[in-house]
Amino acid sequence: MVQLQTTQLSLPPGMIHLGVGQPSPGLLPLGLIRKAAEHRLNQPDSSLLAYGAEQGDGYFRAALAQFLSDQYGEAVNPEHLFVTAGASQGLDLICTVFAKTGDTIFVEEPSYFLALRIFADHHLNIVSIPTDAEGLDVDALEAKLAIHSPVLVYTIPTYHNPGSFTMPQSRRERLVQLSRRHNFIIVADEVYHLLSYAEPPPRPLACYAGDGHVLSLGSFSKILAPGLRLGWVQGTPDLLQRLIRSGLVDSGGGLNPFTSGVVKSAIELGLLAENIQYLRSVYRQRLAVLQTAIRQELPGSTTFLEAKGGFFLWLKLPEGADTGILLKEARQENVAFLPGTLFSSRAGLNNYMRLSFALYEEDDLKTGAQVLGRVLKQHLT
Ligand SMILES: Cc1ncc(COP(=O)(O)O)c(C=O)c1O
């Protein structure tokens, strides 16, 4: 019988793909969504089945604003939220509305590889800015501002994908100052902000959105379930108006009113907050297991920054190592990862690889690290 595909991810049987940054099936909260959906669908109000308000259901935005205020420890105004069908869709719409073909945008090197795909779809001119253990190098960015006038600066400030680094408060503030002075919009992709496994991160860039130079992307993909296709953009009403007035929203109405209604119930029943606590405990443990296994199994010449949150470890191999070739060898042993070049906008980062601890339980993480260690030792000696 023909096997029809349901999920985006489809791995050969037995493959441990340490590159995949998605929750394992057991972490997809079917019971939680059933409860939230029952709660919402038992109400007589059918509005979630109508075309939605352009900015997103006001009651959902109110619940989300309250939730984010609690999480961030700073008040979030529902009028500063625009509902999206996930961070990817939000980013795509921001590109549609705020940039045109050939415009320059700054991205971090490395950056989220699928954001690079979205920028390519919009034919934008990408200028990459180096990063270090504290994220975006703001000095290097300032130097580039003497040459370029970006319309957008795309950054993942907290628990970076793939770098796992977090930008300290002082850099965030300098970046915001530069955005005012040079009149660019910071697109802060903050989808991992709430997934912290150690001390809390600095204030999200969302908290700097008030003066009109920051658009912060949030998503339920990492804290609830990616199949919901639900997220938000936080920014000033002036900036959000431009998204709201887009042809896409005008034609189809607000994004995902049905899911918004269900997730509103999940927030109000306390299920979202509980789920985040649960995810933190599971991922914290998986991260510890993978970090320990890597230290034990991989050659000492492989280094990485300890992750404090998010989904990823970003491994640096010695200069000259080619993770593209290594991947072919690892695949023969049923293990895979994502090679660094994917995350480069200038065909660099050949000697890096991204691993994730989100998709597998502890035994598979250990096995994956053992096999990877064996392949690397053969290749690097
Ligand atoms: C940095 C970053 N942004 C956006 C996304 C995609 O988010 P969404 O599922 O909300 O479109 C991901 C998922 O891997 C991500 O890592």
PDB file of N, CA, C and O in Angstrom, residues 179-212:
ATOM      1  N   SER A 179      19.365  51.218  15.902  1.00  0.00           N
ATOM      2  CA  SER A 179      18.182  51.147  15.028  1.00  0.00           C
ATOM      3  C   SER A 179      17.489  52.501  14.948  1.00  0.00           C
ATOM      4  O   SER A 179      16.975  52.891  13.910  1.00  0.00           O
ATOM      5  N   ARG A 180      17.518  53.217  16.076  1.00  0.00           N
ATOM      6  CA  ARG A 180      16.911  54.566  16.085  1.00  0.00           C
ATOM      7  C   ARG A 180      17.747  55.516  15.230  1.00  0.00           C
ATOM      8  O   ARG A 180      17.228  56.248  14.404  1.00  0.00           O
ATOM      9  N   ARG A 181      19.057  55.461  15.460  1.00  0.00           N
ATOM     10  CA  ARG A 181      19.946  56.404  14.775  1.00  0.00           C
ATOM     11  C   ARG A 181      19.945  56.168  13.260  1.00  0.00           C
ATOM     12  O   ARG A 181      19.979  57.090  12.482  1.00  0.00           O
ATOM     13  N   HIS A 182      19.924  54.901  12.874  1.00  0.00           N
ATOM     14  CA  HIS A 182      20.070  54.584  11.441  1.00  0.00           C
ATOM     15  C   HIS A 182      18.745  54.175  10.794  1.00  0.00           C
ATOM     16  O   HIS A 182      18.725  53.760   9.643  1.00  0.00           O
ATOM     17  N   ASN A 183      17.705  54.232  11.587  1.00  0.00           N
ATOM     18  CA  ASN A 183      16.358  54.016  11.067  1.00  0.00           C
ATOM     19  C   ASN A 183      16.166  52.669  10.359  1.00  0.00           C
ATOM     20  O   ASN A 183      15.730  52.625   9.213  1.00  0.00           O
ATOM     21  N   PHE A 184      16.543  51.612  11.023  1.00  0.00           N
ATOM     22  CA  PHE A 184      16.202  50.281  10.519  1.00  0.00           C
ATOM     23  C   PHE A 184      15.300  49.582  11.532  1.00  0.00           C
ATOM     24  O   PHE A 184      15.191  50.022  12.687  1.00  0.00           O
ATOM     25  N   ILE A 185      14.664  48.522  11.071  1.00  0.00           N
ATOM     26  CA  ILE A 185      13.799  47.746  11.969  1.00  0.00           C
ATOM     27  C   ILE A 185      14.537  46.489  12.382  1.00  0.00           C
ATOM     28  O   ILE A 185      15.088  45.765  11.531  1.00  0.00           O
ATOM     29  N   ILE A 186      14.565  46.246  13.673  1.00  0.00           N
ATOM     30  CA  ILE A 186      15.128  44.996  14.179  1.00  0.00           C
ATOM     31  C   ILE A 186      14.027  43.949  14.141  1.00  0.00           C
ATOM     32  O   ILE A 186      12.953  44.142  14.748  1.00  0.00           O
ATOM     33  N   VAL A 187      14.264  42.860  13.427  1.00  0.00           N
ATOM     34  CA  VAL A 187      13.312  41.747  13.468  1.00  0.00           C
ATOM     35  C   VAL A 187      13.921  40.727  14.425  1.00  0.00           C
ATOM     36  O   VAL A 187      14.912  40.064  14.104  1.00  0.00           O
ATOM     37  N   ALA A 188      13.369  40.683  15.625  1.00  0.00           N
ATOM     38  CA  ALA A 188      13.921  39.816  16.672  1.00  0.00           C
ATOM     39  C   ALA A 188      13.128  38.515  16.684  1.00  0.00           C
ATOM     40  O   ALA A 188      11.938  38.516  17.003  1.00  0.00           O
ATOM     41  N   ASP A 189      13.784  37.439  16.313  1.00  0.00           N
ATOM     42  CA  ASP A 189      13.117  36.132  16.286  1.00  0.00           C
ATOM     43  C   ASP A 189      13.302  35.514  17.672  1.00  0.00           C
ATOM     44  O   ASP A 189      14.368  35.007  18.008  1.00  0.00           O
ATOM     45  N   GLU A 190      12.233  35.603  18.497  1.00  0.00           N
ATOM     46  CA  GLU A 190      12.380  35.245  19.918  1.00  0.00           C
ATOM     47  C   GLU A 190      11.624  33.960  20.250  1.00  0.00           C
ATOM     48  O   GLU A 190      11.094  33.809  21.350  1.00  0.00           O
ATOM     49  N   VAL A 191      11.613  33.034  19.298  1.00  0.00           N
ATOM     50  CA  VAL A 191      10.777  31.844  19.487  1.00  0.00           C
ATOM     51  C   VAL A 191      11.278  30.916  20.605  1.00  0.00           C
ATOM     52  O   VAL A 191      10.517  30.088  21.088  1.00  0.00           O
ATOM     53  N   TYR A 192      12.547  31.068  21.001  1.00  0.00           N
ATOM     54  CA  TYR A 192      13.066  30.195  22.076  1.00  0.00           C
ATOM     55  C   TYR A 192      13.113  30.888  23.430  1.00  0.00           C
ATOM     56  O   TYR A 192      13.576  30.290  24.406  1.00  0.00           O
ATOM     57  N   HIS A 193      12.679  32.152  23.462  1.00  0.00           N
ATOM     58  CA  HIS A 193      12.883  32.947  24.678  1.00  0.00           C
ATOM     59  C   HIS A 193      12.362  32.262  25.950  1.00  0.00           C
ATOM     60  O   HIS A 193      12.979  32.359  27.008  1.00  0.00           O
ATOM     61  N   LEU A 194      11.236  31.579  25.834  1.00  0.00           N
ATOM     62  CA  LEU A 194      10.631  31.001  27.049  1.00  0.00           C
ATOM     63  C   LEU A 194      11.197  29.625  27.391  1.00  0.00           C
ATOM     64  O   LEU A 194      10.854  29.055  28.421  1.00  0.00           O
ATOM     65  N   LEU A 195      12.045  29.082  26.523  1.00  0.00           N
ATOM     66  CA  LEU A 195      12.602  27.741  26.789  1.00  0.00           C
ATOM     67  C   LEU A 195      13.980  27.863  27.433  1.00  0.00           C
ATOM     68  O   LEU A 195      15.007  27.546  26.842  1.00  0.00           O
ATOM     69  N   SER A 196      13.998  28.311  28.694  1.00  0.00           N
ATOM     70  CA  SER A 196      15.269  28.460  29.405  1.00  0.00           C
ATOM     71  C   SER A 196      15.438  27.318  30.395  1.00  0.00           C
ATOM     72  O   SER A 196      14.475  26.905  31.045  1.00  0.00           O
ATOM     73  N   TYR A 197      16.658  26.822  30.494  1.00  0.00           N
ATOM     74  CA  TYR A 197      16.919  25.661  31.375  1.00  0.00           C
ATOM     75  C   TYR A 197      17.866  26.008  32.515  1.00  0.00           C
ATOM     76  O   TYR A 197      18.284  25.140  33.269  1.00  0.00           O
ATOM     77  N   ALA A 198      18.291  27.266  32.566  1.00  0.00           N
ATOM     78  CA  ALA A 198      19.168  27.688  33.673  1.00  0.00           C
ATOM     79  C   ALA A 198      18.622  29.027  34.164  1.00  0.00           C
ATOM     80  O   ALA A 198      17.422  29.138  34.391  1.00  0.00           O
ATOM     81  N   GLU A 199      19.486  30.033  34.292  1.00  0.00           N
ATOM     82  CA  GLU A 199      18.980  31.327  34.771  1.00  0.00           C
ATOM     83  C   GLU A 199      18.109  31.965  33.675  1.00  0.00           C
ATOM     84  O   GLU A 199      18.301  31.664  32.497  1.00  0.00           O
ATOM     85  N   PRO A 200      17.175  32.844  34.056  1.00  0.00           N
ATOM     86  CA  PRO A 200      16.340  33.467  33.036  1.00  0.00           C
ATOM     87  C   PRO A 200      17.180  34.336  32.098  1.00  0.00           C
ATOM     88  O   PRO A 200      18.195  34.898  32.521  1.00  0.00           O
ATOM     89  N   PRO A 201      16.768  34.442  30.826  1.00  0.00           N
ATOM     90  CA  PRO A 201      17.527  35.267  29.877  1.00  0.00           C
ATOM     91  C   PRO A 201      17.294  36.756  30.141  1.00  0.00           C
ATOM     92  O   PRO A 201      16.389  37.111  30.900  1.00  0.00           O
ATOM     93  N   PRO A 202      18.069  37.639  29.486  1.00  0.00           N
ATOM     94  CA  PRO A 202      17.777  39.080  29.587  1.00  0.00           C
ATOM     95  C   PRO A 202      16.394  39.398  29.022  1.00  0.00           C
ATOM     96  O   PRO A 202      15.786  38.552  28.361  1.00  0.00           O
ATOM     97  N   ARG A 203      15.945  40.628  29.262  1.00  0.00           N
ATOM     98  CA  ARG A 203      14.629  41.054  28.717  1.00  0.00           C
ATOM     99  C   ARG A 203      14.589  40.779  27.218  1.00  0.00           C
ATOM    100  O   ARG A 203      15.557  41.047  26.519  1.00  0.00           O
ATOM    101  N   PRO A 204      13.461  40.284  26.740  1.00  0.00           N
ATOM    102  CA  PRO A 204      13.377  40.062  25.289  1.00  0.00           C
ATOM    103  C   PRO A 204      13.439  41.398  24.540  1.00  0.00           C
ATOM    104  O   PRO A 204      13.089  42.433  25.107  1.00  0.00           O
ATOM    105  N   LEU A 205      13.851  41.343  23.290  1.00  0.00           N
ATOM    106  CA  LEU A 205      13.839  42.580  22.482  1.00  0.00           C
ATOM    107  C   LEU A 205      12.409  43.093  22.321  1.00  0.00           C
ATOM    108  O   LEU A 205      12.190  44.266  22.057  1.00  0.00           O
ATOM    109  N   ALA A 206      11.428  42.189  22.498  1.00  0.00           N
ATOM    110  CA  ALA A 206      10.022  42.610  22.486  1.00  0.00           C
ATOM    111  C   ALA A 206       9.796  43.778  23.446  1.00  0.00           C
ATOM    112  O   ALA A 206       8.984  44.666  23.173  1.00  0.00           O
ATOM    113  N   CYS A 207      10.512  43.795  24.555  1.00  0.00           N
ATOM    114  CA  CYS A 207      10.309  44.850  25.552  1.00  0.00           C
ATOM    115  C   CYS A 207      10.849  46.198  25.084  1.00  0.00           C
ATOM    116  O   CYS A 207      10.643  47.205  25.740  1.00  0.00           O
ATOM    117  N   TYR A 208      11.574  46.209  23.970  1.00  0.00           N
ATOM    118  CA  TYR A 208      12.069  47.473  23.406  1.00  0.00           C
ATOM    119  C   TYR A 208      11.221  47.899  22.207  1.00  0.00           C
ATOM    120  O   TYR A 208      11.593  48.799  21.467  1.00  0.00           O
ATOM    121  N   ALA A 209      10.116  47.191  21.992  1.00  0.00           N
ATOM    122  CA  ALA A 209       9.322  47.438  20.779  1.00  0.00           C
ATOM    123  C   ALA A 209       8.588  48.772  20.836  1.00  0.00           C
ATOM    124  O   ALA A 209       8.197  49.304  19.799  1.00  0.00           O
ATOM    125  N   GLY A 210       8.454  49.328  22.028  1.00  0.00           N
ATOM    126  CA  GLY A 210       7.594  50.493  22.246  1.00  0.00           C
ATOM    127  C   GLY A 210       7.933  51.706  21.400  1.00  0.00           C
ATOM    128  O   GLY A 210       7.074  52.516  21.109  1.00  0.00           O
ATOM    129  N   ASP A 211       9.210  51.874  21.001  1.00  0.00           N
ATOM    130  CA  ASP A 211       9.503  53.108  20.258  1.00  0.00           C
ATOM    131  C   ASP A 211       9.569  52.925  18.739  1.00  0.00           C
ATOM    132  O   ASP A 211      10.020  53.809  18.006  1.00  0.00           O
ATOM    133  N   GLY A 212       9.118  51.738  18.287  1.00  0.00           N
ATOM    134  CA  GLY A 212       8.851  51.640  16.850  1.00  0.00           C
ATOM    135  C   GLY A 212       9.987  51.150  15.971  1.00  0.00           C
ATOM    136  O   GLY A 212       9.922  51.312  14.761  1.00  0.00           O
TER     137      GLY A 212
END
